[in-house]
Short mmCIF file of N, CA and C in Angstrom, two decimals:
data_model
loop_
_atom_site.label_atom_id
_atom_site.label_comp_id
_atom_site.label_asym_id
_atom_site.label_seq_id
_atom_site.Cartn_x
_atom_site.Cartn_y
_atom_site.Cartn_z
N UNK A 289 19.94 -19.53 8.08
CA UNK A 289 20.46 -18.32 7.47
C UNK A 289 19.28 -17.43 7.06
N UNK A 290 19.34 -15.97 7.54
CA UNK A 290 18.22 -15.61 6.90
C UNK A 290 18.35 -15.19 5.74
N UNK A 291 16.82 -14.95 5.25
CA UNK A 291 16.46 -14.73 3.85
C UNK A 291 17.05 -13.21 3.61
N UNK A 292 18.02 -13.15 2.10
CA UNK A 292 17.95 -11.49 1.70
C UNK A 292 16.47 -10.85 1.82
N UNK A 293 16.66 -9.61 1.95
CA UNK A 293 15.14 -8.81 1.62
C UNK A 293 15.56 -8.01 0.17
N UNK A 294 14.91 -8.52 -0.89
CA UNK A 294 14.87 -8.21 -1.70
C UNK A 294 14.15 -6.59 -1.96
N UNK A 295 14.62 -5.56 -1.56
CA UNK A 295 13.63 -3.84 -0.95
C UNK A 295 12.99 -3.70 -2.37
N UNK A 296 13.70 -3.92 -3.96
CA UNK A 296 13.70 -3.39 -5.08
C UNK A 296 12.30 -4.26 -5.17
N UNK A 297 11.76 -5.51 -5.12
CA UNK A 297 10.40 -6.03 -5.14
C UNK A 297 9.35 -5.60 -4.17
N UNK A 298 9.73 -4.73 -3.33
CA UNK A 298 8.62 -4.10 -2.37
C UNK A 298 7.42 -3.57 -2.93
N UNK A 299 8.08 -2.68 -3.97
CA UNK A 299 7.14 -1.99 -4.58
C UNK A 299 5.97 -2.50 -5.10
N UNK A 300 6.38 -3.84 -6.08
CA UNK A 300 5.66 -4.70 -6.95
C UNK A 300 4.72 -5.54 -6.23
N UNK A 301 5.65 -6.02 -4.95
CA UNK A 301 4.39 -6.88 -3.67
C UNK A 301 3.05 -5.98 -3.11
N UNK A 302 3.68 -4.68 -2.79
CA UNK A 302 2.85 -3.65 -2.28
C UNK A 302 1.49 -3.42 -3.03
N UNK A 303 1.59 -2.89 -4.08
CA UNK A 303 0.95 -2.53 -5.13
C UNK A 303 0.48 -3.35 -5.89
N UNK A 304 0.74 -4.85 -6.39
CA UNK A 304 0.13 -5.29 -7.79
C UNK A 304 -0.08 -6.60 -6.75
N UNK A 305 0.57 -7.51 -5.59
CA UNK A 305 0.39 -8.69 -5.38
C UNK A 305 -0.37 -8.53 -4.00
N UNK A 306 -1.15 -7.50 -3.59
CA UNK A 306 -2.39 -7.50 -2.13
C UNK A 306 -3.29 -7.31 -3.04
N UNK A 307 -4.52 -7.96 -3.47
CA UNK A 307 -5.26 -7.87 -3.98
C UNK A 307 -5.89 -6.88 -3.99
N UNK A 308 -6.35 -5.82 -2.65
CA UNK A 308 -7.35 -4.91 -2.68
C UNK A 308 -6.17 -3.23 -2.76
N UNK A 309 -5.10 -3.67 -2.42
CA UNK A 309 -4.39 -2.97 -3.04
C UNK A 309 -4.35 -2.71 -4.52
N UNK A 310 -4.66 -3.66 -5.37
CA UNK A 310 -4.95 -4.01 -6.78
C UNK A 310 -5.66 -3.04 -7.42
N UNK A 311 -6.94 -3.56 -6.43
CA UNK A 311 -8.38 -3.40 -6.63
C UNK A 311 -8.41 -1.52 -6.46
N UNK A 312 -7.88 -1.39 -5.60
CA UNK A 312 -7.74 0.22 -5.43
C UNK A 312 -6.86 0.81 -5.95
N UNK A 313 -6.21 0.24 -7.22
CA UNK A 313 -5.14 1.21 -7.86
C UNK A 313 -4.27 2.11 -7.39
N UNK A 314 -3.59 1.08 -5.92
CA UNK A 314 -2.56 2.14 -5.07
C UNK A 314 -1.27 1.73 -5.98
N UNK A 315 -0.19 3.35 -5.91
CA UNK A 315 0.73 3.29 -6.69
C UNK A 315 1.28 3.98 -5.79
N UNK A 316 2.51 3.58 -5.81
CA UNK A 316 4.02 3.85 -4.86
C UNK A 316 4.07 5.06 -5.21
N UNK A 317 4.70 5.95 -4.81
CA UNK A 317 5.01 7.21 -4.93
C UNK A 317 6.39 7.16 -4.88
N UNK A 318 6.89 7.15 -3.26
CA UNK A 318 8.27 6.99 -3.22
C UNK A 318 8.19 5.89 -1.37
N UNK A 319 9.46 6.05 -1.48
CA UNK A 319 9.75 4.54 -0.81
C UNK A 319 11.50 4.74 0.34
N UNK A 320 11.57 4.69 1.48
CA UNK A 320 13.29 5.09 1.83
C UNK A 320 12.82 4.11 3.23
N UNK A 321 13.84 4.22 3.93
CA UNK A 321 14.02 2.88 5.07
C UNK A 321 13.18 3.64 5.75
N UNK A 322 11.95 2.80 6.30
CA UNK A 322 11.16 3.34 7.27
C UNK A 322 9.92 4.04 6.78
N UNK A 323 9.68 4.34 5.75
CA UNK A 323 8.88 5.50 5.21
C UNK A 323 8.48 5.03 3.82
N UNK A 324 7.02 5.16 3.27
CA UNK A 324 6.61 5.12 2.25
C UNK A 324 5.38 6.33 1.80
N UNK A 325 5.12 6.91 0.45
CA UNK A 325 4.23 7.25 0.27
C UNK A 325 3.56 6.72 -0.89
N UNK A 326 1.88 6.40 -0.47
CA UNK A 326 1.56 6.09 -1.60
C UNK A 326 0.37 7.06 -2.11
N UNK A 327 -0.34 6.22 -3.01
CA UNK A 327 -1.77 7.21 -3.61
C UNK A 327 -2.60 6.09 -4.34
N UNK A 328 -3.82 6.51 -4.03
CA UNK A 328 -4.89 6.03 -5.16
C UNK A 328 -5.61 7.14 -5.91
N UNK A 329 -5.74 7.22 -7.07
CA UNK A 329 -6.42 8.48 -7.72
C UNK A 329 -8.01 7.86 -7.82
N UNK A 330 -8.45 9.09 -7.68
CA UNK A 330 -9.84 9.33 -7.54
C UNK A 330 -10.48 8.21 -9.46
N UNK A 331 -11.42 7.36 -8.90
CA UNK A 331 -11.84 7.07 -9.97
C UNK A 331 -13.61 6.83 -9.32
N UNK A 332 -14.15 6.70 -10.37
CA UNK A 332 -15.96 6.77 -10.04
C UNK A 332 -16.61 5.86 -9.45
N UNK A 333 -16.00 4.69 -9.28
CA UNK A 333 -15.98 3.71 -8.51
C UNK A 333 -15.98 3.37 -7.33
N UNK A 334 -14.90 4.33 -6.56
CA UNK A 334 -14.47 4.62 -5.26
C UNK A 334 -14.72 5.55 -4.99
N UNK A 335 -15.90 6.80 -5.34
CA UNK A 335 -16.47 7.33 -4.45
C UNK A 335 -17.53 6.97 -3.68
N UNK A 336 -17.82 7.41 -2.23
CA UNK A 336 -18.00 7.19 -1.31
C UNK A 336 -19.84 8.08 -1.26
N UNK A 337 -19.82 9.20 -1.68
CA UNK A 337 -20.58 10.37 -1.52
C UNK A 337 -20.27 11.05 -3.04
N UNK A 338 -21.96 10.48 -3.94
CA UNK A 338 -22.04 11.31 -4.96
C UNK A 338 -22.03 12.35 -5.21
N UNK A 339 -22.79 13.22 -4.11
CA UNK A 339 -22.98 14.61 -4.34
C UNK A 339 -22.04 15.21 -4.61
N UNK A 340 -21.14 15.04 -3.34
CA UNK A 340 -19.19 16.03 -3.56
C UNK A 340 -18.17 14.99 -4.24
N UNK A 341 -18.53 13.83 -4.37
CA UNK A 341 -17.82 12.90 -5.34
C UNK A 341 -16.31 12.83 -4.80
N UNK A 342 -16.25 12.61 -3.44
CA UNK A 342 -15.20 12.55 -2.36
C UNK A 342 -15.42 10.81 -2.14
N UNK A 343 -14.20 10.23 -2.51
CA UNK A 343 -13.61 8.94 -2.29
C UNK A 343 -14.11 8.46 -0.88
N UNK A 344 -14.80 7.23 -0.69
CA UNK A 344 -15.03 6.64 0.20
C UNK A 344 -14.22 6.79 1.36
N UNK A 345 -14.45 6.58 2.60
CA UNK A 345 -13.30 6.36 3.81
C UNK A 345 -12.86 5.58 4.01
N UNK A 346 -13.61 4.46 3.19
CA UNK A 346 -12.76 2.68 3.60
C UNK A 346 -11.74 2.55 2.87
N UNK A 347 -11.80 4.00 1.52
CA UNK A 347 -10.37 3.57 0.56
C UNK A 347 -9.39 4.20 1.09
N UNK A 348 -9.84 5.25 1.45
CA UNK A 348 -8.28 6.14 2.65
C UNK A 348 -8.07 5.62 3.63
N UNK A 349 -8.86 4.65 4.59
CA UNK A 349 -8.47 3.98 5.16
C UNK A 349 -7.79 2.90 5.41
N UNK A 350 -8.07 2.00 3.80
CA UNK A 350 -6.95 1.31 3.96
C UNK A 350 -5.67 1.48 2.79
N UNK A 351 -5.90 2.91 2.37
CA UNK A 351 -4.65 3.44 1.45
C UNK A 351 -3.51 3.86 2.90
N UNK A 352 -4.28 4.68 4.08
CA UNK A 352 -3.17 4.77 5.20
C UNK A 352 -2.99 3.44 5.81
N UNK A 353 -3.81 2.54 6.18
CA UNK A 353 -2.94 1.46 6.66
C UNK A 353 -1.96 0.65 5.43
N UNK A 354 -2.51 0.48 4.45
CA UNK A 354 -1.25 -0.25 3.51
C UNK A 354 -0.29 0.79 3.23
N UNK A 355 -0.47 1.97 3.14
CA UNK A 355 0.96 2.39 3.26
C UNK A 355 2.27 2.39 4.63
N UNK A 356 1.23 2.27 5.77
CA UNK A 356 1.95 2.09 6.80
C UNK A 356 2.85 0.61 6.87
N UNK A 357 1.76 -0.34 6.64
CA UNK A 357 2.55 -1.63 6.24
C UNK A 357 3.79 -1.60 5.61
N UNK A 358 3.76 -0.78 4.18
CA UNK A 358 4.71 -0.44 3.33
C UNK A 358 5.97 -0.08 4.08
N UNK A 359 5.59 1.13 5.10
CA UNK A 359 6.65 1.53 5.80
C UNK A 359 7.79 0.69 6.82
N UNK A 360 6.43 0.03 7.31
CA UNK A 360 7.39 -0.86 8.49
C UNK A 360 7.95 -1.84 7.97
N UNK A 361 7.85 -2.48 5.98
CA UNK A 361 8.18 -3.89 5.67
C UNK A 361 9.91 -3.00 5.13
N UNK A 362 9.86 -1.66 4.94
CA UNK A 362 10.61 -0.63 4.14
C UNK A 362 12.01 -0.97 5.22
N UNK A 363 11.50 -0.94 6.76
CA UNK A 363 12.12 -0.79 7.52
C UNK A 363 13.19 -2.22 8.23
N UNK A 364 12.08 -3.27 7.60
CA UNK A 364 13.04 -4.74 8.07
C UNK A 364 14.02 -4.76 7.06
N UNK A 365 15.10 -5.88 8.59
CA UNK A 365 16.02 -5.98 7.33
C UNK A 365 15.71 -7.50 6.75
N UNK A 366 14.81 -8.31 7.25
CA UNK A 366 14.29 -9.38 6.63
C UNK A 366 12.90 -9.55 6.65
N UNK A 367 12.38 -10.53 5.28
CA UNK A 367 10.85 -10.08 4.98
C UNK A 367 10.12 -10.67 6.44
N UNK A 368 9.01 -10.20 6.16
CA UNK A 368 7.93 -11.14 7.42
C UNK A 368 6.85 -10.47 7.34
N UNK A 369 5.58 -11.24 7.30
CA UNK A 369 4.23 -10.70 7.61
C UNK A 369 4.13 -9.51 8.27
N UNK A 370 3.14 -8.44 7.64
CA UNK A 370 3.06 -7.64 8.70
C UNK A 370 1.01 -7.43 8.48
N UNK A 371 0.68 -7.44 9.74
CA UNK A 371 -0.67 -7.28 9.90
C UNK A 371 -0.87 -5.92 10.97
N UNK A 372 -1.67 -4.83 10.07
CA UNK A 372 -1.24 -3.53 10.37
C UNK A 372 -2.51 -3.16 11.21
N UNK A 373 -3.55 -4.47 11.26
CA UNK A 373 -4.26 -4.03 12.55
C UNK A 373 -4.01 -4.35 13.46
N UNK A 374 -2.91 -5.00 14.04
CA UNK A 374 -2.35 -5.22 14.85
C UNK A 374 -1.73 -4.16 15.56
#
C-alpha cells in the first residue's frame, strides 16, 4: 500500500531537515502542485564578492536547485528521493 504524502510537512523537510538548506536560511515562500518558490536573504556570510556584497553563486545555485526539488516532491503523489542533479 502506498505511503500518504503528507504535502503540509513539505515545507518543514524542505527548509529545516536538508542541512545546507538549514545552513542557508532557505524559507518557503509559497508552495502549489508542481511549483515552489523559495528565498534566502542576503546575510554577510553568504556573500560571494565583498566589494558589491552580491551573494555567492553556489548559494543561488543551490537555492534554484532545492527549490526545483521542492517542486517536483510538490508534484508526487507519493514521497521518494529526489536527486536534482540528476
Amino acid at each position: 500500500m502506498a505511503e500518504t504524502y503528507d504535502t503540509a510537512a513539505l515545507p518543514d523537510r524542505m527548509t529545516q531537515f536538508v542541512p545546507h538548506a538549514a545552513a542557508l536560511g532557505m524559507e518557503l515562500v509559497s508552495i502549489g502542485k508542481g511549483s515552489g518558490v523559495m528565498r534566502s536573504a542576503w546575510r554577510e556570510e553568504l556573500v560571494g564578492d565583498p566589494e558589491s556584497g552580491v551573494i555567492a553563486g553556489g548559494v543561488v545555485t543551490a537555492l534554484i536547485d532545492h527549490t526545483c526539488g521542492l517542486a517536483v516532491n510538490s508534484a508526487n503523489e507519493t514521497p521518494m528521493p529526489i536527486a536534482t542533479l540528476d
